[in-house]
Amino acid sequence: MIIEKPKIKVENLDLYYGSFQALKKVTISIEEKKITSIIGPSGCGKSTLLRVFNRMNDLVEGIRIEGLVEIDGENIYAKDTNMVALRKKVGMVFQRPNPFPLSIYDNVIYGPRVHGERNRKKLDEIVEKSLRAVLLFDELKDKLDRSALSLSLESQQRLCISRLLAVQPDVILLDEPCSALDPMATLKIEELLQVLKNDYTILIVTHNMQQAARASDNTFYMLLGEMIEYGPTEQVFTNPKDKRTEDYITGRFG
Amino acid sequence: MINEGIRATFDQELKELSDQVMAMGITVMEMIKKSMNAFNKSDEKLAQEVIKLDDRVDKYNQDIETKCVQLLATQQPMAKDLRIIASTMRIISDIERMGDYMVDVTKFARRLMGKPKLASAGDVPKMAELVEKMLQETLDAISKKDLELITKVVEDDENVDAALRNMFDTAMLEIEKRPLSAREAIYQLFMARYLERVADHITNVCERVYYMETGELKELHV
């Protein structure tokens, strides 16, 4: 698939955990302000690929990466890459909501505070803006001092997204963000993503095929560390070009 | 790593769906055959049977549509599975129309019963034979997933169209020469016209089969 001005560009990416090659010559361009879903069976490398974009994999011992990964035209694996700036720019949301055991307010301002913001008025503004973006502000504005852990799982996941928005990222990575949520909460998070994509480039790893079909603009199918197919979601789910994609999305691949 | 058994239940249901579409198509073929026998032999009883068969076609239509909706709701089909079910819903409505047209053909055959046959009376069964063959080949193409056969059927529609044009000319001449047999000529022309419509619906089915197999929605009719 040809993407004119990609937000993220990956070329011939090989990734090894020791002697195991987890990603093989992956080449993909991610469209700006669109939702791209990465699907594939367990162990296909989709979470590994997601973690390439904020260099979370760097924390794994024995990891080796070859190839090019650019965000906004900048090689994020260059020697002089500012990791703090990169992780600010590329935020991540995980399977299980992971709010800090702090108040709702302190959760949201955690990032800005780490980045040096001290002005109370500014911080208040950030909290309102970030919680509004995830449609939680009206519900929580009088309860900001309550523990974040008292919220429902769905609200906790929203809070985690707002915590990430507070540091003004460009790219949001979501690794199975709804797998701990019930179906209604899942749909609500998906709706939220549709709103967020006006401002952010979103990548989502999901096992839920219906979620990829419903919520994403482009779909990327991976198998054994390789890219098998990448295309507009409606095409991939109605008329996949590769037999292996067909087998996977119709549930005939075990 | 391909495990054929993973969706065994769903695969079985898709197979049953396809079997039912076949049975529905075969019923319409039976209608064509019986209708022409009724016409040739002026057999009122056979004509009645054709009209009864249409009830069976309508029942298939309802049952298959219901099944399709159930499968959409319960199996969340994707890719080819989705195309099969979506196409089936369109195909059965085309076959249902074919049944309706065969009832119309038969009604005109009944009106002609007991009347002297026109010289051109043999043209109608000849055309029906072409149409029946098109339907037979379409059903074969569905079961064998044979796209070449699909293309051939669509081309055959040209012959049906040509036959209708000829029959139109013949009817005009007939009416001009023997105005007293105008009624018979017009009835016969109507039969031909409805048969030609059946062939059009067959080409619609062909387009759906093509889509089902390739994912490409295109006008095969040129």
PDB file of C-alpha atoms in Angstrom, chain B residues 58-187:
ATOM      1  CA  ASP B  58     -40.570 -18.601  -2.473  1.00  0.00           C
ATOM      2  CA  LYS B  59     -40.149 -20.847   0.548  1.00  0.00           C
ATOM      3  CA  TYR B  60     -36.503 -21.472  -0.345  1.00  0.00           C
ATOM      4  CA  ASN B  61     -36.044 -17.733  -0.699  1.00  0.00           C
ATOM      5  CA  GLN B  62     -37.351 -17.096   2.808  1.00  0.00           C
ATOM      6  CA  ASP B  63     -35.523 -19.993   4.427  1.00  0.00           C
ATOM      7  CA  ILE B  64     -32.198 -19.169   2.827  1.00  0.00           C
ATOM      8  CA  GLU B  65     -32.460 -15.480   3.621  1.00  0.00           C
ATOM      9  CA  THR B  66     -33.276 -16.279   7.240  1.00  0.00           C
ATOM     10  CA  LYS B  67     -30.300 -18.610   7.401  1.00  0.00           C
ATOM     11  CA  CYS B  68     -28.005 -15.946   5.907  1.00  0.00           C
ATOM     12  CA  VAL B  69     -29.067 -13.382   8.482  1.00  0.00           C
ATOM     13  CA  GLN B  70     -28.543 -15.938  11.248  1.00  0.00           C
ATOM     14  CA  LEU B  71     -25.057 -16.729   9.999  1.00  0.00           C
ATOM     15  CA  LEU B  72     -24.182 -13.022   9.772  1.00  0.00           C
ATOM     16  CA  ALA B  73     -25.339 -12.518  13.337  1.00  0.00           C
ATOM     17  CA  THR B  74     -23.792 -15.584  14.877  1.00  0.00           C
ATOM     18  CA  GLN B  75     -20.607 -16.214  12.890  1.00  0.00           C
ATOM     19  CA  GLN B  76     -19.382 -12.696  12.052  1.00  0.00           C
ATOM     20  CA  PRO B  77     -18.123 -13.910   8.680  1.00  0.00           C
ATOM     21  CA  MET B  78     -15.158 -12.207   7.058  1.00  0.00           C
ATOM     22  CA  ALA B  79     -13.502 -12.228   3.638  1.00  0.00           C
ATOM     23  CA  LYS B  80     -14.757 -15.036   1.409  1.00  0.00           C
ATOM     24  CA  ASP B  81     -17.246 -16.298   3.985  1.00  0.00           C
ATOM     25  CA  LEU B  82     -18.753 -12.827   4.047  1.00  0.00           C
ATOM     26  CA  ARG B  83     -18.818 -12.642   0.269  1.00  0.00           C
ATOM     27  CA  ILE B  84     -20.520 -16.036   0.060  1.00  0.00           C
ATOM     28  CA  ILE B  85     -23.297 -15.001   2.413  1.00  0.00           C
ATOM     29  CA  ALA B  86     -23.776 -11.512   0.964  1.00  0.00           C
ATOM     30  CA  SER B  87     -23.813 -12.926  -2.586  1.00  0.00           C
ATOM     31  CA  THR B  88     -26.198 -15.709  -1.627  1.00  0.00           C
ATOM     32  CA  MET B  89     -28.694 -13.130  -0.409  1.00  0.00           C
ATOM     33  CA  ARG B  90     -28.587 -11.449  -3.801  1.00  0.00           C
ATOM     34  CA  ILE B  91     -28.569 -14.707  -5.769  1.00  0.00           C
ATOM     35  CA  ILE B  92     -31.719 -16.035  -4.133  1.00  0.00           C
ATOM     36  CA  SER B  93     -33.634 -12.870  -4.873  1.00  0.00           C
ATOM     37  CA  ASP B  94     -32.646 -13.250  -8.541  1.00  0.00           C
ATOM     38  CA  ILE B  95     -33.724 -16.893  -8.561  1.00  0.00           C
ATOM     39  CA  GLU B  96     -36.967 -15.927  -6.855  1.00  0.00           C
ATOM     40  CA  ARG B  97     -37.662 -13.476  -9.691  1.00  0.00           C
ATOM     41  CA  MET B  98     -36.960 -16.210 -12.236  1.00  0.00           C
ATOM     42  CA  GLY B  99     -39.681 -18.266 -10.574  1.00  0.00           C
ATOM     43  CA  ASP B 100     -42.119 -15.356 -10.808  1.00  0.00           C
ATOM     44  CA  TYR B 101     -41.355 -14.907 -14.492  1.00  0.00           C
ATOM     45  CA  MET B 102     -41.898 -18.612 -15.133  1.00  0.00           C
ATOM     46  CA  VAL B 103     -45.324 -18.265 -13.561  1.00  0.00           C
ATOM     47  CA  ASP B 104     -46.020 -15.414 -16.003  1.00  0.00           C
ATOM     48  CA  VAL B 105     -44.782 -17.516 -18.915  1.00  0.00           C
ATOM     49  CA  THR B 106     -47.049 -20.347 -17.806  1.00  0.00           C
ATOM     50  CA  LYS B 107     -50.080 -18.090 -17.462  1.00  0.00           C
ATOM     51  CA  PHE B 108     -49.704 -17.031 -21.083  1.00  0.00           C
ATOM     52  CA  ALA B 109     -49.188 -20.681 -22.071  1.00  0.00           C
ATOM     53  CA  ARG B 110     -52.553 -21.405 -20.444  1.00  0.00           C
ATOM     54  CA  ARG B 111     -54.262 -18.654 -22.389  1.00  0.00           C
ATOM     55  CA  LEU B 112     -52.963 -20.240 -25.569  1.00  0.00           C
ATOM     56  CA  MET B 113     -54.290 -23.670 -24.669  1.00  0.00           C
ATOM     57  CA  GLY B 114     -56.971 -24.945 -27.031  1.00  0.00           C
ATOM     58  CA  LYS B 115     -56.104 -22.314 -29.612  1.00  0.00           C
ATOM     59  CA  PRO B 116     -54.576 -23.201 -32.993  1.00  0.00           C
ATOM     60  CA  LYS B 117     -50.757 -23.136 -32.871  1.00  0.00           C
ATOM     61  CA  LEU B 118     -48.930 -20.473 -34.814  1.00  0.00           C
ATOM     62  CA  ALA B 119     -46.194 -21.465 -37.246  1.00  0.00           C
ATOM     63  CA  SER B 120     -43.679 -19.822 -34.907  1.00  0.00           C
ATOM     64  CA  ALA B 121     -44.887 -21.683 -31.774  1.00  0.00           C
ATOM     65  CA  GLY B 122     -41.734 -23.806 -31.720  1.00  0.00           C
ATOM     66  CA  ASP B 123     -39.530 -20.734 -31.135  1.00  0.00           C
ATOM     67  CA  VAL B 124     -40.661 -20.400 -27.523  1.00  0.00           C
ATOM     68  CA  PRO B 125     -39.568 -23.861 -26.294  1.00  0.00           C
ATOM     69  CA  LYS B 126     -36.339 -23.428 -28.247  1.00  0.00           C
ATOM     70  CA  MET B 127     -35.625 -20.229 -26.367  1.00  0.00           C
ATOM     71  CA  ALA B 128     -36.631 -21.862 -23.085  1.00  0.00           C
ATOM     72  CA  GLU B 129     -34.132 -24.597 -23.783  1.00  0.00           C
ATOM     73  CA  LEU B 130     -31.363 -22.000 -24.118  1.00  0.00           C
ATOM     74  CA  VAL B 131     -32.411 -20.355 -20.881  1.00  0.00           C
ATOM     75  CA  GLU B 132     -32.613 -23.665 -19.042  1.00  0.00           C
ATOM     76  CA  LYS B 133     -29.134 -24.572 -20.231  1.00  0.00           C
ATOM     77  CA  MET B 134     -27.809 -21.227 -19.000  1.00  0.00           C
ATOM     78  CA  LEU B 135     -29.294 -21.912 -15.584  1.00  0.00           C
ATOM     79  CA  GLN B 136     -27.938 -25.450 -15.519  1.00  0.00           C
ATOM     80  CA  GLU B 137     -24.451 -24.181 -16.372  1.00  0.00           C
ATOM     81  CA  THR B 138     -24.671 -21.438 -13.757  1.00  0.00           C
ATOM     82  CA  LEU B 139     -25.477 -24.004 -11.076  1.00  0.00           C
ATOM     83  CA  ASP B 140     -22.597 -26.165 -12.323  1.00  0.00           C
ATOM     84  CA  ALA B 141     -20.291 -23.141 -12.210  1.00  0.00           C
ATOM     85  CA  ILE B 142     -21.326 -22.441  -8.622  1.00  0.00           C
ATOM     86  CA  SER B 143     -20.563 -25.952  -7.476  1.00  0.00           C
ATOM     87  CA  LYS B 144     -17.302 -26.195  -9.429  1.00  0.00           C
ATOM     88  CA  LYS B 145     -16.292 -22.563  -8.793  1.00  0.00           C
ATOM     89  CA  ASP B 146     -15.727 -22.372 -12.552  1.00  0.00           C
ATOM     90  CA  LEU B 147     -15.275 -18.778 -13.687  1.00  0.00           C
ATOM     91  CA  GLU B 148     -14.802 -19.704 -17.344  1.00  0.00           C
ATOM     92  CA  LEU B 149     -18.203 -21.302 -17.381  1.00  0.00           C
ATOM     93  CA  ILE B 150     -19.623 -18.147 -15.788  1.00  0.00           C
ATOM     94  CA  THR B 151     -18.208 -16.051 -18.618  1.00  0.00           C
ATOM     95  CA  LYS B 152     -19.651 -18.451 -21.165  1.00  0.00           C
ATOM     96  CA  VAL B 153     -23.124 -18.255 -19.637  1.00  0.00           C
ATOM     97  CA  VAL B 154     -23.044 -14.479 -19.759  1.00  0.00           C
ATOM     98  CA  GLU B 155     -22.066 -14.654 -23.424  1.00  0.00           C
ATOM     99  CA  ASP B 156     -24.965 -17.045 -24.067  1.00  0.00           C
ATOM    100  CA  ASP B 157     -27.330 -14.329 -22.935  1.00  0.00           C
ATOM    101  CA  GLU B 158     -26.588 -12.640 -26.274  1.00  0.00           C
ATOM    102  CA  ASN B 159     -28.222 -15.571 -28.044  1.00  0.00           C
ATOM    103  CA  VAL B 160     -31.342 -15.231 -25.930  1.00  0.00           C
ATOM    104  CA  ASP B 161     -31.511 -11.509 -26.673  1.00  0.00           C
ATOM    105  CA  ALA B 162     -31.092 -12.236 -30.387  1.00  0.00           C
ATOM    106  CA  ALA B 163     -33.810 -14.874 -30.239  1.00  0.00           C
ATOM    107  CA  LEU B 164     -36.176 -12.365 -28.671  1.00  0.00           C
ATOM    108  CA  ARG B 165     -35.451  -9.825 -31.384  1.00  0.00           C
ATOM    109  CA  ASN B 166     -36.183 -12.445 -34.046  1.00  0.00           C
ATOM    110  CA  MET B 167     -39.393 -13.478 -32.356  1.00  0.00           C
ATOM    111  CA  PHE B 168     -40.450  -9.854 -32.166  1.00  0.00           C
ATOM    112  CA  ASP B 169     -39.968  -9.458 -35.922  1.00  0.00           C
ATOM    113  CA  THR B 170     -41.775 -12.714 -36.578  1.00  0.00           C
ATOM    114  CA  ALA B 171     -44.696 -11.642 -34.408  1.00  0.00           C
ATOM    115  CA  MET B 172     -44.972  -8.306 -36.205  1.00  0.00           C
ATOM    116  CA  LEU B 173     -45.081 -10.059 -39.578  1.00  0.00           C
ATOM    117  CA  GLU B 174     -47.599 -12.570 -38.287  1.00  0.00           C
ATOM    118  CA  ILE B 175     -49.861  -9.791 -37.028  1.00  0.00           C
ATOM    119  CA  GLU B 176     -49.580  -7.861 -40.289  1.00  0.00           C
ATOM    120  CA  LYS B 177     -50.337 -10.936 -42.369  1.00  0.00           C
ATOM    121  CA  ARG B 178     -53.049 -12.451 -40.195  1.00  0.00           C
ATOM    122  CA  PRO B 179     -54.514  -9.826 -37.890  1.00  0.00           C
ATOM    123  CA  LEU B 180     -56.959 -12.383 -36.535  1.00  0.00           C
ATOM    124  CA  SER B 181     -54.145 -14.277 -34.842  1.00  0.00           C
ATOM    125  CA  ALA B 182     -52.688 -11.090 -33.295  1.00  0.00           C
ATOM    126  CA  ARG B 183     -53.765 -12.208 -29.830  1.00  0.00           C
ATOM    127  CA  GLU B 184     -51.855 -15.500 -30.042  1.00  0.00           C
ATOM    128  CA  ALA B 185     -48.815 -13.758 -31.508  1.00  0.00           C
ATOM    129  CA  ILE B 186     -48.761 -11.251 -28.649  1.00  0.00           C
ATOM    130  CA  TYR B 187     -49.201 -13.922 -25.969  1.00  0.00           C
TER     131      TYR B 187
END
